[in-house]
Coordinates of C-alpha atoms in Angstrom, one line a residue:
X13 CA 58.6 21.3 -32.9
X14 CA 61.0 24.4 -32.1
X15 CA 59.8 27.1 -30.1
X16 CA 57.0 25.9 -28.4
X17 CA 56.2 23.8 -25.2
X18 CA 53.4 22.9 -23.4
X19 CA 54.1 26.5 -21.3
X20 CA 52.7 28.5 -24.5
X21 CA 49.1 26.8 -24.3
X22 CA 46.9 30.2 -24.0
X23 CA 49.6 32.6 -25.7
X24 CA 49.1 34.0 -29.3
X25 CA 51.5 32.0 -31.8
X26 CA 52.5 31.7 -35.0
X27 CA 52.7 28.1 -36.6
X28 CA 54.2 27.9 -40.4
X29 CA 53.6 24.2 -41.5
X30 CA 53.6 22.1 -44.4
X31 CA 50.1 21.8 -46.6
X32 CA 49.4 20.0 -50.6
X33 CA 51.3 22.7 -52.3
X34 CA 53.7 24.6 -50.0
X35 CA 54.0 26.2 -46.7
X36 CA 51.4 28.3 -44.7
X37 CA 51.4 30.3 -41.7
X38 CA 48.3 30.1 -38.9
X39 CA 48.0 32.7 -36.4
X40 CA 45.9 32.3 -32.7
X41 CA 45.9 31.0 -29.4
X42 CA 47.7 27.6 -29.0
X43 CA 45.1 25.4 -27.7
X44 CA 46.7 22.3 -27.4
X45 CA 50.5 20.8 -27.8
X46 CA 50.7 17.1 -28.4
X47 CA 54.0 15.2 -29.6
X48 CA 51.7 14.2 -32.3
X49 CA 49.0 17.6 -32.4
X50 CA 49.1 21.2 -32.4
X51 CA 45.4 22.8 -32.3
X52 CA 45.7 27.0 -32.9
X53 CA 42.4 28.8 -31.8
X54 CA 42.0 31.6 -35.0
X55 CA 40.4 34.9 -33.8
X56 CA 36.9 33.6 -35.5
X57 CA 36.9 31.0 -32.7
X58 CA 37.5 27.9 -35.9
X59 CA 40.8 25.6 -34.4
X60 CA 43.3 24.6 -36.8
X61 CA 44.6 20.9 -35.9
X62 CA 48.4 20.4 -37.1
X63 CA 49.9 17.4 -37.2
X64 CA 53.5 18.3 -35.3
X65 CA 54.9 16.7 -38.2
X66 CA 53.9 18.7 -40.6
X67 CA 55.6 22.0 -38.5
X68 CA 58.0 23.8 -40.3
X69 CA 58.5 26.6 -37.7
X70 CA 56.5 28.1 -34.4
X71 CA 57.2 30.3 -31.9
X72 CA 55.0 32.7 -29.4
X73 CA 54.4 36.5 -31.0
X74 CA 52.9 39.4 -28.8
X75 CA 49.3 39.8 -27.5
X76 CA 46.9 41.7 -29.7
X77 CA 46.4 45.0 -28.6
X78 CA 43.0 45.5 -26.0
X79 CA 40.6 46.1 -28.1
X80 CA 37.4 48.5 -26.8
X81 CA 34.8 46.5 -24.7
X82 CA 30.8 46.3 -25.8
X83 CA 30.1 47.7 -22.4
X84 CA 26.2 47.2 -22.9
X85 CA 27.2 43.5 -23.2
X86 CA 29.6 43.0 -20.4
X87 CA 27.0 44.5 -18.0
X88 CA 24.7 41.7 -18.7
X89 CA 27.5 38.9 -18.8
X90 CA 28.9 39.4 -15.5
X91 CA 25.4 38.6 -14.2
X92 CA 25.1 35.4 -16.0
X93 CA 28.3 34.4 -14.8
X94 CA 27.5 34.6 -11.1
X95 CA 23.7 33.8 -11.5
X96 CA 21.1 34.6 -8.5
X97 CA 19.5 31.7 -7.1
X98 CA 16.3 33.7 -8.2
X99 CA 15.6 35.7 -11.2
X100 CA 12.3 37.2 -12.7
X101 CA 12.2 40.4 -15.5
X102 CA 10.0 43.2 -16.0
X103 CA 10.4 43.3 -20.0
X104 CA 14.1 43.3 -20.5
X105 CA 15.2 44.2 -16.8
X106 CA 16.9 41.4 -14.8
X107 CA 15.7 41.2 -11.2
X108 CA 17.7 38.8 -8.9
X109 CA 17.1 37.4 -5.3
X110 CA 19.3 35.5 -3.6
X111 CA 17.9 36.0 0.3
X112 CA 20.0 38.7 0.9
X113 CA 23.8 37.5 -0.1
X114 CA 25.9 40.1 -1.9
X115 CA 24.4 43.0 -4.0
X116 CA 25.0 41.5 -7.1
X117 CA 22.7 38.7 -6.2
X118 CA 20.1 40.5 -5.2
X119 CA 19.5 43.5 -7.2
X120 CA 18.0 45.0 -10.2
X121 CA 19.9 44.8 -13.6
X122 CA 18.3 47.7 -15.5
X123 CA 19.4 47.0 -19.3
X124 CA 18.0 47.2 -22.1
X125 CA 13.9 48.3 -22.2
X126 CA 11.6 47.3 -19.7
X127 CA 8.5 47.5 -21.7
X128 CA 7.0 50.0 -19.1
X129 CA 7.8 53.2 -18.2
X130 CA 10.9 53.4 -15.9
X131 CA 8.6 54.5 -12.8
X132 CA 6.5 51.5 -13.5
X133 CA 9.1 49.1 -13.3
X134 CA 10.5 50.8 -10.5
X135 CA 7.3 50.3 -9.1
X136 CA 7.0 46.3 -10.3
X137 CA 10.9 45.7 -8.7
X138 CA 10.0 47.2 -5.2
X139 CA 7.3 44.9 -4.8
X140 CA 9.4 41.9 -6.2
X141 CA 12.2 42.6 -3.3
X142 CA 9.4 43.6 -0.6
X143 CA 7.4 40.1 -0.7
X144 CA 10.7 38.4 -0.5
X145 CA 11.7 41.1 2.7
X146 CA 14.6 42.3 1.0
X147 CA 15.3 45.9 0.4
X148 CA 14.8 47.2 -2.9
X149 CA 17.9 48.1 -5.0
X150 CA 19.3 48.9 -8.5
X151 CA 22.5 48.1 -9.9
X152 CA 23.4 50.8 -12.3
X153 CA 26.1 51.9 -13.8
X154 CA 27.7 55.0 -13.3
X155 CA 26.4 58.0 -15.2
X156 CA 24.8 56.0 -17.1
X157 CA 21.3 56.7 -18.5
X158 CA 19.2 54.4 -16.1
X159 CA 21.2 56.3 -13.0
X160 CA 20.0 59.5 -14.0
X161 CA 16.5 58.2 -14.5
X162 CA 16.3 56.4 -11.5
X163 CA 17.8 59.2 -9.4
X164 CA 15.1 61.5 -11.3
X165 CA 12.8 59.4 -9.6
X166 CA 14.0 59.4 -5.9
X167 CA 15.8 56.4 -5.7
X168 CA 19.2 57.2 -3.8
X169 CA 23.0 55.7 -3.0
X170 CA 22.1 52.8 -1.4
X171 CA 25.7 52.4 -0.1
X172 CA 26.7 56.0 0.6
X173 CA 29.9 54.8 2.8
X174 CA 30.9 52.4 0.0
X175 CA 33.0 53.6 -3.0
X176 CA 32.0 52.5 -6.4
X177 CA 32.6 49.3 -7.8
X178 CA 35.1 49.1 -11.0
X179 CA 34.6 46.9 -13.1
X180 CA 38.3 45.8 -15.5
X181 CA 38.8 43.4 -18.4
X182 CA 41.2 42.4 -20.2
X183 CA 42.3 39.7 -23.4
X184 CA 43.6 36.5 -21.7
X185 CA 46.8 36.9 -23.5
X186 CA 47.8 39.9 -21.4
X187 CA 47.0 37.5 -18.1
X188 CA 48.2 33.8 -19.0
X189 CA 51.0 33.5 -18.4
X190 CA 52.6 30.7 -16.2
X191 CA 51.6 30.9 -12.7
X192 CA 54.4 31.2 -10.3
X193 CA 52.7 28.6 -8.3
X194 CA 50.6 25.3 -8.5
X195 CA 47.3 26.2 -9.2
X196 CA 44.9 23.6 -8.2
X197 CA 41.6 23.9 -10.4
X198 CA 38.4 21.8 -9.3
X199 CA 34.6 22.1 -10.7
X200 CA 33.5 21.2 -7.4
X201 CA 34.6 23.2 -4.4
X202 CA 35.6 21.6 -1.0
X203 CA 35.4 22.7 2.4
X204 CA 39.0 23.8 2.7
X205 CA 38.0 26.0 -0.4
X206 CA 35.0 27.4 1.1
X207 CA 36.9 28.0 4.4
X208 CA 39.6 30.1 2.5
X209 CA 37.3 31.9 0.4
X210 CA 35.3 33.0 3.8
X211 CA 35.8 34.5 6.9
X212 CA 33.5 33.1 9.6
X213 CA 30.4 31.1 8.6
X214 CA 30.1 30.3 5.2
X215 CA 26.3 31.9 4.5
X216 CA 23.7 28.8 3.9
X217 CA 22.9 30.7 0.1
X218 CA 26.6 30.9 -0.7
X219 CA 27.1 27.7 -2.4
X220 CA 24.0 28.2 -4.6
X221 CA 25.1 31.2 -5.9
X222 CA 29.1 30.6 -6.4
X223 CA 28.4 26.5 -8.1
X224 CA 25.6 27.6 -9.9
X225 CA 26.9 29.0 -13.5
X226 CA 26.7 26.5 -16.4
X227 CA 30.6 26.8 -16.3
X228 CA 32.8 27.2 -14.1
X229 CA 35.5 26.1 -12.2
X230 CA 37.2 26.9 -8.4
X231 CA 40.7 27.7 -8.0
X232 CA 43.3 27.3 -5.0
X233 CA 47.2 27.7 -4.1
X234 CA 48.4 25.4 -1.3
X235 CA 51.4 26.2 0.8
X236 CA 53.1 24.7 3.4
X237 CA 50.0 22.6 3.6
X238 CA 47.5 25.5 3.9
X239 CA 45.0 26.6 1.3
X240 CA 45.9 30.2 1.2
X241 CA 44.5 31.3 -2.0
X242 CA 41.3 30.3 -3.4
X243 CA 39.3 32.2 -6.6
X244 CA 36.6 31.4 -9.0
X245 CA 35.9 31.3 -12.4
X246 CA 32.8 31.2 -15.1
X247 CA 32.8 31.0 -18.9
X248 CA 30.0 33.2 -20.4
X249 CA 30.7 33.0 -24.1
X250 CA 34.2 33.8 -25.1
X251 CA 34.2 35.9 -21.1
X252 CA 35.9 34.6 -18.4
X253 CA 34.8 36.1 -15.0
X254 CA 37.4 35.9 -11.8
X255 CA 36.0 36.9 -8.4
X256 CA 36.0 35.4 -5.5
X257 CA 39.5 35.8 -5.1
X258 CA 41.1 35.3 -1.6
X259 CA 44.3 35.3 -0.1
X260 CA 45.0 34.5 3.6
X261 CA 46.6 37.2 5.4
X262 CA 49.9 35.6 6.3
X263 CA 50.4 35.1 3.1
X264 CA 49.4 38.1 1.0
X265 CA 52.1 40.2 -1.1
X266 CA 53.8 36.5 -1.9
X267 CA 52.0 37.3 -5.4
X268 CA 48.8 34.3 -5.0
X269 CA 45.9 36.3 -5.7
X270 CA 48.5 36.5 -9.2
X271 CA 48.7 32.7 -10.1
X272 CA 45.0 32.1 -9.0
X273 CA 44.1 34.7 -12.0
X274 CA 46.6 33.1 -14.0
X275 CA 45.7 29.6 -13.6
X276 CA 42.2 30.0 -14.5
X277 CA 42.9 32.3 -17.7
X278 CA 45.1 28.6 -18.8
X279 CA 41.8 26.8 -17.8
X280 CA 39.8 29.3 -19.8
X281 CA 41.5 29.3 -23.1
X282 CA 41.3 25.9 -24.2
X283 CA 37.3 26.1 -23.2
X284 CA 37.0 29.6 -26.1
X285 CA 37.9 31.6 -23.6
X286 CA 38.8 35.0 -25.5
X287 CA 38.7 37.7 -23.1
X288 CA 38.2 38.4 -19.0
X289 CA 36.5 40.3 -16.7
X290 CA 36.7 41.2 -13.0
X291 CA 35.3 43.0 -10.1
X292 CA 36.6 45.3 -7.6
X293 CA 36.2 48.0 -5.1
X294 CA 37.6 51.5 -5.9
X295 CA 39.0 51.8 -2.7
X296 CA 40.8 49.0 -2.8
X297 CA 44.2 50.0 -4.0
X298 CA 46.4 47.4 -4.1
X299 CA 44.2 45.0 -6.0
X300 CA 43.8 47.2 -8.9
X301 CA 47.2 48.2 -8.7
X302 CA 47.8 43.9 -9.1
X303 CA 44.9 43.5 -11.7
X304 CA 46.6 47.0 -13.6
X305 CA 49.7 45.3 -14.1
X306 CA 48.1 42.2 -15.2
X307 CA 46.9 44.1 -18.0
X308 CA 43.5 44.5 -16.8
X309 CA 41.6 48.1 -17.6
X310 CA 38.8 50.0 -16.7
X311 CA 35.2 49.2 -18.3
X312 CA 33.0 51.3 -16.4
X313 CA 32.1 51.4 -12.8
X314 CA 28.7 50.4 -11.1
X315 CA 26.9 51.7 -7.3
X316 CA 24.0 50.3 -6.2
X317 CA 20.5 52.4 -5.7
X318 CA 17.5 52.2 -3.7
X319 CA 14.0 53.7 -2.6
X320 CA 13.6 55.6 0.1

């Protein structure tokens, strides 16, 4: 089977192979590569098994070009793919608690309609965060309709020192590619995983929130016997989310945080994995310049509201 190896699993290919009748070509995302089986993963999400002796003729061909992102659907996938240990709506608004751990698990997701005005379930949220003695706050996307309302209605920056969050994606052709190191992939994570991916005491609601997705699956890079990368990531549909993603001091700029985004993009494919998504601060240069040449782009960005 020329031009293929078990290297290309997750890169677009071409296969031209034998069928009653003649020769035809199939065009996706190799899936599989067997000495007996090739399985190509068609844009439509059907896979084509080949017997490898029926192949003519393969070989790897360029990523598709990034198409736009449904940004209305991306804002509600990256919250199922890092759930909240507690959830409740006020008509189609997502509210999430999570006793105080991260913003994203403990915020309002205002998309789609509510089914009350927007003061009323401003109103409804604020009383959903007080009895559980959290503060009350939106996640919103910038500029977005829903900011401007809620602004109109008081609510301020709830982070005023923080920049803005930026949310990238990408296809996972344009990000994997063979990691330059041995990614280790687990669906359960261990302690040395939880003591890489925090500084200090891991919080008690931590674990809840980062094992509890339907899918997903924790990555790490060992060296010299140290864990000194770790990341994590959840299948929502054909969307991969990475985050998570830490890389010991001492051994930063060695190109980790790299391979750990590479190594679950492999993991992804093979499980429909179409396209990826990621989360980072605006400030933080040097990780967008790493997730930029990756061939990640920007979808929108998101800040974080609440009541005075």
């Amino acid at each position: 089977m020329s031009g293929l190896s078990a290297r290309d699993i997750g890169h677009r290919v071409v296969v031209r192979h034998r069928i009653p009748g003649g020769l035809t070509d199939v065009i996706g995302v190799l899936q599989a590569r067997t000495p007996e089986l090739v399985a190509v993963r068609h844009a439509d999400g059907t896979v084509h098994g080949i017997a490898a002796a029926d192949v003519t003729a393969a070989k790897t061909i360029p990523e598709m070009p990034l198409r736009p992102v449904d940004v209305d659907q991306l804002f509600l996938t990256t919250a199922l793919g890092r759930p909240a240990v507690e959830t409740a709506y006020v008509g189609h608004w997502l509210l999430r608690a999570s006793s105080g751990w991260t913003g994203r698990g403990n915020s309002l997701l205002p998309a789609g309609d509510p089914g009350l005005s927007v003061a009323d379930a401003l109103s409804e949220a604020e009383d959903f965060y007080r009895e559980r003695h959290l503060p009350p706050q939106a996640l919103v996307r910038v500029d977005s309709p829903q900011d401007k309302e809620i602004r109109a209605l008081g609510w301020v920056d709830a982070r005023p020192e923080q920049s803005d969050v930026l949310v990238m994606h990408t296809t996972l052709d344009h990000v994997n590619g063979l990691p330059g190191y041995d990614v280790q992939l687990a669906e359960q994570p261990d302690d040395a995983w939880y003591a890489a991916a925090f500084e200090g005491p891991v919080p008690d609601v931590a674990p809840k929130v980062l094992e509890g997705a339907p899918k997903a699956m924790f990555a790490s890079v060992v060296v010299d016997g140290v864990v000194a990368a770790v990341g994590r990531g959840s299948m929502t549909g054909h969307w991969l989310g990475v985050d998570a993603i830490r890389v010991a001091d001492s051994y930063r700029r060695r190109g980790l945080g790299t391979a750990i985004v590479q190594g679950l993009a492999r993991w992804a494919g093979p499980h429909g994995g179409r396209r990826t998504y990621l989360e980072v601060l605006l400030e933080n240069t040097p990780a967008i310049t790493t997730y930029t040449r990756l061939g990640y782009h920007e979808a929108y960005r998101y800040r974080y509201l609440t009541s005075r």
